Coordinates of C-alpha atoms and ligand atoms in Angstrom, one line a residue:
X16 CA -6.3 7.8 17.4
X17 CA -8.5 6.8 20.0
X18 CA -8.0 8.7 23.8
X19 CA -6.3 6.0 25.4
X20 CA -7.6 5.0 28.4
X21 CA -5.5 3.9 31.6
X22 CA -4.0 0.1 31.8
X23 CA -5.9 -1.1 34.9
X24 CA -4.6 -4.1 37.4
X25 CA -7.1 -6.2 38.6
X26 CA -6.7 -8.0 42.2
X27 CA -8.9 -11.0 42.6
X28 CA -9.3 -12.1 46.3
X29 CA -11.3 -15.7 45.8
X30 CA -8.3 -16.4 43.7
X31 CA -5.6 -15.6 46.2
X32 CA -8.6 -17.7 48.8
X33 CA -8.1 -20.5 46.1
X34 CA -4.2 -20.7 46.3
X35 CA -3.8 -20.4 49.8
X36 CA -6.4 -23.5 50.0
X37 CA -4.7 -25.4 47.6
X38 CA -0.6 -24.3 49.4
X39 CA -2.6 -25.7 52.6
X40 CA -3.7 -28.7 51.2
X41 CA 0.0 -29.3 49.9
X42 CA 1.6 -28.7 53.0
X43 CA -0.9 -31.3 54.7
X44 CA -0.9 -30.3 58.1
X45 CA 1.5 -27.5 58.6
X46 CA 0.7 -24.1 59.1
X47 CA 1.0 -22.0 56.0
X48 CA 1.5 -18.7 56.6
X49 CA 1.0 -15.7 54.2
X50 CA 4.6 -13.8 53.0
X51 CA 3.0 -10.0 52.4
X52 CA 6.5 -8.6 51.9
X53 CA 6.8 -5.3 49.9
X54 CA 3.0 -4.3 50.4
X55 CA 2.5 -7.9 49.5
X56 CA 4.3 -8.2 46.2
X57 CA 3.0 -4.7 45.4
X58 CA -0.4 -5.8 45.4
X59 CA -1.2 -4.4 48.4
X60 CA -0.7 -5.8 51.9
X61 CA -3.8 -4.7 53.7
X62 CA -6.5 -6.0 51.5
X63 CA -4.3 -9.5 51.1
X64 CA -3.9 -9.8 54.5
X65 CA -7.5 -9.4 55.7
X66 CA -8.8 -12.2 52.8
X67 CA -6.1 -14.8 54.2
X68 CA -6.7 -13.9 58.1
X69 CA -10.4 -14.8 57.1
X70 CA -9.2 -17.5 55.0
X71 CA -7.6 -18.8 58.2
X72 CA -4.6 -17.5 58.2
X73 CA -2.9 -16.3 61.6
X74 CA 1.0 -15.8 60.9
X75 CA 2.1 -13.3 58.5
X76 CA 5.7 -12.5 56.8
X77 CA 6.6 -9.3 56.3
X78 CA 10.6 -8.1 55.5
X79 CA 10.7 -4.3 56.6
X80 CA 9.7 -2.9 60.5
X81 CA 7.3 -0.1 58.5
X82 CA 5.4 -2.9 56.7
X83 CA 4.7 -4.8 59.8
X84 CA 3.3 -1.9 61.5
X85 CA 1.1 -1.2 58.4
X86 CA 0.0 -4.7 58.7
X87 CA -1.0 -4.9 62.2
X88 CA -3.0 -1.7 61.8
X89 CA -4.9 -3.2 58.6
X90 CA -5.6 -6.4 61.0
X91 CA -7.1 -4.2 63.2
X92 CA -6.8 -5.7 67.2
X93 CA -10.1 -7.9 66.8
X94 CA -7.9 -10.3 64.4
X95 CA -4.9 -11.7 66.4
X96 CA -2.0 -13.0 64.3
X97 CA 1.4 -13.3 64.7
X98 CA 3.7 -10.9 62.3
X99 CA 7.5 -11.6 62.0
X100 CA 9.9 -9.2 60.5
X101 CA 11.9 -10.5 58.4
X102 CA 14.4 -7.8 58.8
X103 CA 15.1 -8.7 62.9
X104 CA 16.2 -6.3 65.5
X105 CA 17.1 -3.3 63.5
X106 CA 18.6 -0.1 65.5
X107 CA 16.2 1.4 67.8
X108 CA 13.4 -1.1 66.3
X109 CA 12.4 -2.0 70.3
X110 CA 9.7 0.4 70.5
X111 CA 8.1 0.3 67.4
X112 CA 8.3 -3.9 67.4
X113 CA 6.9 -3.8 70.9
X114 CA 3.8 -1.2 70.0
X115 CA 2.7 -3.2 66.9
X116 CA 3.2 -6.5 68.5
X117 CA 6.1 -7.6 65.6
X118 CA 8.1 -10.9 66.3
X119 CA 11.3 -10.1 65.1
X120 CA 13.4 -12.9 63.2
X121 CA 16.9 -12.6 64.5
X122 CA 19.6 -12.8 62.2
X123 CA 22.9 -12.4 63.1
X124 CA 24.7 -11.6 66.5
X125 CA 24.4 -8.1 66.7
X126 CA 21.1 -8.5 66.4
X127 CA 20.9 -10.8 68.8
X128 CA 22.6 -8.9 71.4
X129 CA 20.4 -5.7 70.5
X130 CA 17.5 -7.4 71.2
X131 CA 18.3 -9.0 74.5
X132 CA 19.6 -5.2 75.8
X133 CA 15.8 -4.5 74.9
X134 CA 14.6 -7.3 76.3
X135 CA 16.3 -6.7 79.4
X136 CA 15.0 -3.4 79.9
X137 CA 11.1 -4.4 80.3
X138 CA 11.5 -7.6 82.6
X139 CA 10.2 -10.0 80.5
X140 CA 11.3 -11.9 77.8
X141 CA 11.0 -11.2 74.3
X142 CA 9.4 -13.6 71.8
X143 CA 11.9 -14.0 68.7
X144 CA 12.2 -16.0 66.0
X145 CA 15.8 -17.4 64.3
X146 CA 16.8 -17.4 61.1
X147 CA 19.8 -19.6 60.5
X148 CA 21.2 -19.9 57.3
X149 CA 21.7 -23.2 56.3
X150 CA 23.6 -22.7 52.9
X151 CA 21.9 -19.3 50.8
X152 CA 24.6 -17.4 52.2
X153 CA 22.3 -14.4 52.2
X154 CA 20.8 -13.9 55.8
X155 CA 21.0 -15.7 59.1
X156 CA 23.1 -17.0 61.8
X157 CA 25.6 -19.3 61.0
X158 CA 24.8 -22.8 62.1
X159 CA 27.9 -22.9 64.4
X160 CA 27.3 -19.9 65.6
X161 CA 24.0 -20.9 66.7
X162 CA 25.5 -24.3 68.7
X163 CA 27.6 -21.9 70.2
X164 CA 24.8 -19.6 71.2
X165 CA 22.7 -22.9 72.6
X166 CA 26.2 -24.8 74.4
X167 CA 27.0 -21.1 76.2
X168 CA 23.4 -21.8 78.0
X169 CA 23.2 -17.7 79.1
X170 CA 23.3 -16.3 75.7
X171 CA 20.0 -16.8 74.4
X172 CA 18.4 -14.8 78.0
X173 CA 15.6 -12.8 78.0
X174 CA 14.6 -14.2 75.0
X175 CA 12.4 -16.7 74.5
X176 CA 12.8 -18.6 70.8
X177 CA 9.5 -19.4 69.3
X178 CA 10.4 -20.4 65.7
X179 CA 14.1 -21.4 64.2
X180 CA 13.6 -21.1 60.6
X181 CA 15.8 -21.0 57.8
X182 CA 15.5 -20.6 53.6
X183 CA 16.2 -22.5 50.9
X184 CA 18.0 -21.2 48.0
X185 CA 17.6 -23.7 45.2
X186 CA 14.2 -24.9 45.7
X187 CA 12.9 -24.6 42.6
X188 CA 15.0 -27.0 41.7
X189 CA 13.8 -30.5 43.2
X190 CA 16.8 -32.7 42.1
X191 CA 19.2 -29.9 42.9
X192 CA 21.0 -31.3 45.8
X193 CA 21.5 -28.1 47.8
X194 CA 18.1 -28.5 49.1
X195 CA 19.1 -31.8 50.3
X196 CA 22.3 -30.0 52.2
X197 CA 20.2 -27.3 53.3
X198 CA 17.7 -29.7 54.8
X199 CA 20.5 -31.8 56.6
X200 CA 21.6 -28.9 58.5
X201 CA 18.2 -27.3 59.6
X202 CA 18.1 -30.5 60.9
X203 CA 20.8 -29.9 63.0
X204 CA 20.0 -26.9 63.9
X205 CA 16.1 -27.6 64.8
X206 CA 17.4 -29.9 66.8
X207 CA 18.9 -27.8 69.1
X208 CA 15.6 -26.1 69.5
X209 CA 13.0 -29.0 70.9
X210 CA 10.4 -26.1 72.5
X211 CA 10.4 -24.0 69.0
X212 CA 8.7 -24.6 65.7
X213 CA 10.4 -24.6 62.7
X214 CA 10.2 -23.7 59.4
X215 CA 12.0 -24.2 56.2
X216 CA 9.7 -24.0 53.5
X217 CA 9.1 -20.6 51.2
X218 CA 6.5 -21.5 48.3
X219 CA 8.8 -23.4 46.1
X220 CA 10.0 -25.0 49.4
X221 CA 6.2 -26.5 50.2
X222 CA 6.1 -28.5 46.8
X223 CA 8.9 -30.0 47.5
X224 CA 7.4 -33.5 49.9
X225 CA 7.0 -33.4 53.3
X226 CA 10.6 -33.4 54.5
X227 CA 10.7 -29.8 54.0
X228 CA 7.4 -28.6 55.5
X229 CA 8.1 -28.6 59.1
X230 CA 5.5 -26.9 61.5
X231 CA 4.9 -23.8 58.9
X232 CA 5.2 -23.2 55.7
X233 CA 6.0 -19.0 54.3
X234 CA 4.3 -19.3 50.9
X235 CA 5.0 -15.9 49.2
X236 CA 4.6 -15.6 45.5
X237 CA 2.6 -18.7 45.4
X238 CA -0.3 -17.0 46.9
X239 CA -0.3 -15.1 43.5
X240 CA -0.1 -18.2 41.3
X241 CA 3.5 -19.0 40.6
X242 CA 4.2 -22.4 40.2
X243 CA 6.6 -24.1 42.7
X244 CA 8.9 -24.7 39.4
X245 CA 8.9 -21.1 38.1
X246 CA 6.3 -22.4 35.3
X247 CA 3.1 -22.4 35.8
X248 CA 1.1 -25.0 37.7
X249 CA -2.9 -25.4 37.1
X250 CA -3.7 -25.7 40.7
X251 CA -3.6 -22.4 41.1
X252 CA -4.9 -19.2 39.9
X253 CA -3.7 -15.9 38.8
X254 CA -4.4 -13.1 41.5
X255 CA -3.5 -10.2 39.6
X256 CA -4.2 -9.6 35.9
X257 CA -3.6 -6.3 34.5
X258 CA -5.6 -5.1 30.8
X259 CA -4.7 -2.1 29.0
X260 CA -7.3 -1.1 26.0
X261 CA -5.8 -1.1 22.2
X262 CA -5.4 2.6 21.5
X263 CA -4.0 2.1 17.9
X264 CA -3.7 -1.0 15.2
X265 CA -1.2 0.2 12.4
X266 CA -0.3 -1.6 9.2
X267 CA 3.3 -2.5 9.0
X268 CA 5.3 -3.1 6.0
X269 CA 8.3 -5.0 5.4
X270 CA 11.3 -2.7 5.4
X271 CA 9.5 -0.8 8.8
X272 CA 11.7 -0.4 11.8
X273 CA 9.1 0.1 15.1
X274 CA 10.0 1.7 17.8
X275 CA 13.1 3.2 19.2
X276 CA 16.7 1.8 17.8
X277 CA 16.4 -0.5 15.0
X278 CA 16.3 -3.9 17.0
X279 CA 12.6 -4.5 15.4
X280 CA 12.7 -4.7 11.5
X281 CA 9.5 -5.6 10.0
X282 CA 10.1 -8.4 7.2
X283 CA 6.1 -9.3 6.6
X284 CA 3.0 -7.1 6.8
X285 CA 1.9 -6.4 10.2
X286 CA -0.7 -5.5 12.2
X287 CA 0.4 -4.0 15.3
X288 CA -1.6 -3.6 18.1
X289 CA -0.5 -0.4 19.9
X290 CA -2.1 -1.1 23.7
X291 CA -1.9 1.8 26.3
X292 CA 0.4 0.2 28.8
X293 CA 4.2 0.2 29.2
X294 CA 7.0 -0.4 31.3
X295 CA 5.4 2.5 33.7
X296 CA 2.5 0.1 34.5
X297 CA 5.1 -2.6 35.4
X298 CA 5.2 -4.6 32.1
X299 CA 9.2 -5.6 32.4
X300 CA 10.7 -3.8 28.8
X301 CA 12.6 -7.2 28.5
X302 CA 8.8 -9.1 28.0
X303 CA 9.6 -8.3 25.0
X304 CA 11.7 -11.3 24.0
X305 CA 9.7 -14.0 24.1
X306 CA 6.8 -12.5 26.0
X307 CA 3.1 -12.2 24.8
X308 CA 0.2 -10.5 25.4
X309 CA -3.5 -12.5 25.0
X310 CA -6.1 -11.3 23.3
X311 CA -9.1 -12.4 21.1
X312 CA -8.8 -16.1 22.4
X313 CA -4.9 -16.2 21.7
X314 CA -1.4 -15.4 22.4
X315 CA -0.1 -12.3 20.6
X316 CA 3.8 -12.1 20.2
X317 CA 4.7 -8.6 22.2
X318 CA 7.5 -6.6 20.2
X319 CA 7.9 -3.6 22.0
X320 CA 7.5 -1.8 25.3
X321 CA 8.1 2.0 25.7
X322 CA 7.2 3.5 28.8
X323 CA 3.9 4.1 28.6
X324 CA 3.2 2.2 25.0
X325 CA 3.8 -1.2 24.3
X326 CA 3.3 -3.1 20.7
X327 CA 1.6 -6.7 20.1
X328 CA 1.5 -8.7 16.7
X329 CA -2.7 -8.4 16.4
X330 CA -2.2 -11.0 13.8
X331 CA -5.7 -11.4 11.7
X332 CA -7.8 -11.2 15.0
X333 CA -10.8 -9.1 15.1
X334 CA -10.0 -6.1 16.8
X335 CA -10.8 -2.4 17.3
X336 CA -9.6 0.6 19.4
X337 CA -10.7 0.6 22.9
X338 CA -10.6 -3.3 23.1
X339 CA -9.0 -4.7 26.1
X340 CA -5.8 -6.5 25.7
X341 CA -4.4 -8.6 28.9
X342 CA -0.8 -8.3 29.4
X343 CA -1.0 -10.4 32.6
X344 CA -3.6 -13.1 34.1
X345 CA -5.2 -16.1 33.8
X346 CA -4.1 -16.5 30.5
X347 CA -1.1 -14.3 30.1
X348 CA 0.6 -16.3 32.6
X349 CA 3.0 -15.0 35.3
X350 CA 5.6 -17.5 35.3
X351 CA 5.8 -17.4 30.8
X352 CA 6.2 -13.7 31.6
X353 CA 8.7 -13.6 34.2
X354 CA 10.6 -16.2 32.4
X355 CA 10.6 -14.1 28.9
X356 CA 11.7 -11.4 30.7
X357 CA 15.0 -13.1 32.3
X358 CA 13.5 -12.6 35.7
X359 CA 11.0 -14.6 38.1
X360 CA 7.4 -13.4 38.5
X361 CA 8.4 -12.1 42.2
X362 CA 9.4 -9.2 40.1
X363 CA 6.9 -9.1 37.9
X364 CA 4.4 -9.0 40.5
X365 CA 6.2 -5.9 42.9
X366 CA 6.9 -3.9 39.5
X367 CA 2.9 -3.5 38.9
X368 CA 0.7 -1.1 39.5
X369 CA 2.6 2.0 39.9
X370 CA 0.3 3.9 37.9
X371 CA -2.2 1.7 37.0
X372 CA -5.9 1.7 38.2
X373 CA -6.5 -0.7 40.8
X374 CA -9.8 -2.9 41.4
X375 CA -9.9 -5.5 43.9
X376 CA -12.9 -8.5 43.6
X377 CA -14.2 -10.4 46.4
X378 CA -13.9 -8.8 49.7
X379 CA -12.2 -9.7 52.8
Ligands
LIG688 C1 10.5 -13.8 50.3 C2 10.7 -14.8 51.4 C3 9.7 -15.9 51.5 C4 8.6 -16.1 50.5 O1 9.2 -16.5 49.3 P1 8.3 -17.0 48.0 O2 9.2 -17.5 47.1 O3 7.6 -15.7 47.5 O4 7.3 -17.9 48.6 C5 9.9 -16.7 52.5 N1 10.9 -16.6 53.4 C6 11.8 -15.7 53.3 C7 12.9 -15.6 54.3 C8 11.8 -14.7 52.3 O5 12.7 -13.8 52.2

């Protein structure tokens, strides 16, 4: 058997300068700002975020305090952007928000109240955003409790409200008519903030017509080439693509169980590519149903993933140890991979690159 070499995850910045053209040409006018969450999708935050600041972009996403400082320092204070924090005003966050310059996006009332304390203490107001939630049920002031907020005309002092935003649950989903109650009340709600700019939109969110786009739209996992609809849309490309050589091709016969259990019984000779990648590098263990691998110009069925070995149907195709096998990319697509394995390629994305080698391509 051949040494195996390491899978390796390959990070292409024109492509991620492609999609966010493309998300900015679909949101027509509205600001699209990048969503680098989780070390942007585990792809890595720094290196994202200085492609799209020269790309043009100047408002950034991020959900943790700790990933918004490691942003800002990656920007370096020669390229201004604004950061929110997805997270708000966490406990004793003042400080840290105020040294890296982080807009946090206020949440709930606590919060709210923790931040105007802050606020209060260094004589001028702080710049916040709110996040309402307008029918995920996940994070956010309620809408009444953000009339409230506005009618009681002191509560909202020593802070000064740049952006009301809100998210949609179901917008994957054009004809689902949540986004269509969702919309209705951030209408509402905007409304009660005429100096602020809004935004509603997340990736799906921006493909779904201009109702939704507002002033700015937070693509996320679009930026890495998910379609809007969880399938995959040619408009944009894939950002990350991960190869792993073949380290083995064994001859199955009928009557073979592979791997562990006895879930895969061989019925017709096989030729199974064993490739040097598992679910250690990220490749979700439930791929396996449905999921495939591409190699030598086609789709190869994947039938098992071990940790650090996974299993392709090689088929007839001309192949040889040391070959490289794509198990994600341009034509191992993100959104047929997420969908095999039950999940959406959010996941897929975050769970990569643990252990593989990481190139990146076109600079910032
Ligand atoms: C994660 C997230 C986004 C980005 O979502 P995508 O589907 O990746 O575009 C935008 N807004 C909020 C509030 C989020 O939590």
């Amino acid at each position: 058997m051949a040494e195996p070499a390491a899978a390796r995850l390959t990070i292409d910045l024109d492509a991620l300068a492609h999609n966010y053209a493309e998300i900015r040409r679909e949101a027509a006018g509205a600001e699209v700002a990048g969503v680098l969450k989780a070390d942007g999708y585990g792809l890595g935050a720094a290196p994202l975020g200085l492609r799209l600041w020269a790309e043009g972009a100047r408002t950034f996403f991020v959900a943790r305090l700790a990933e918004g400082e490691a942003l800002r320092a990656a920007l370096t204070p020669d390229r201004p952007a604004t950061i929110y924090v997805l997270d708000g005003f966490t406990a004793g966050s003042g400080p840290r928000l105020a040294t890296a310059r982080l807009t946090p996006a206020l949440c709930s009332l606590p919060q709210l109240t923790a931040a105007q304390a802050w606020a209060g203490g260094s004589g001028r107001p702080l710049s916040v955003a709110l996040h309402v939630d307008t029918g995920m049920n996940r994070q956010g002031l309620r809408p009444d409790e953000t009339r409230a907020l506005v009618q009681a005309g002191d509560r909202l002092q020593g802070l000064e409200v740049g952006l009301v935003m809100s998210h949609l649950g179901s917008a994957a989903d054009p004809e689902n008519h949540r986004n269509t109650r969702q919309l209705a009340q951030f209408l509402e709600v905007r409304a009660l903030f005429p100096q602020a700019r809004a935004s509603l939109a997340a990736s799906a969110g921006a493909f779904l017509g201009p109702n939704y786009r507002f002033d700015l739209v937070r693509a996320g996992v679009s930026l890495f080439g998910s379609g809007a609809r969880e399938v995959p849309d040619e408009r944009l490309r894939a950002v990350a693509t991960l190869t792993a050589p073949i380290a083995d091709i064994r001859n199955l016969r009928p009557g073979d169980i592979l791997g562990y259990g006895d879930a895969v019984r061989i019925e017709a000779p096989l030729r199974a590519g064993v490739i040097a990648a598992g679910y250690a590098d990220g490749v979700i263990r439930a791929g396996r149903n449905g999921g495939y691998a591409w190699f030598a110009g086609a789709r190869r069925r994947l039938l098992i993933v071990t940790m650090d070995l996974l299993v392709i149907d090689l088929d007839d195709a001309d192949a040889a140890p040391g070959d490289p096998v794509e198990l994600l990319g341009p034509n191992a697509l993100l959104d047929d991979l997420a969908s095999a394995a039950g999940s959406v390629a959010h996941e897929v994305l975050v769970r990569l690159g643990r252990r593989a080698e990481r190139v990146y391509l076109g600079g910032a």
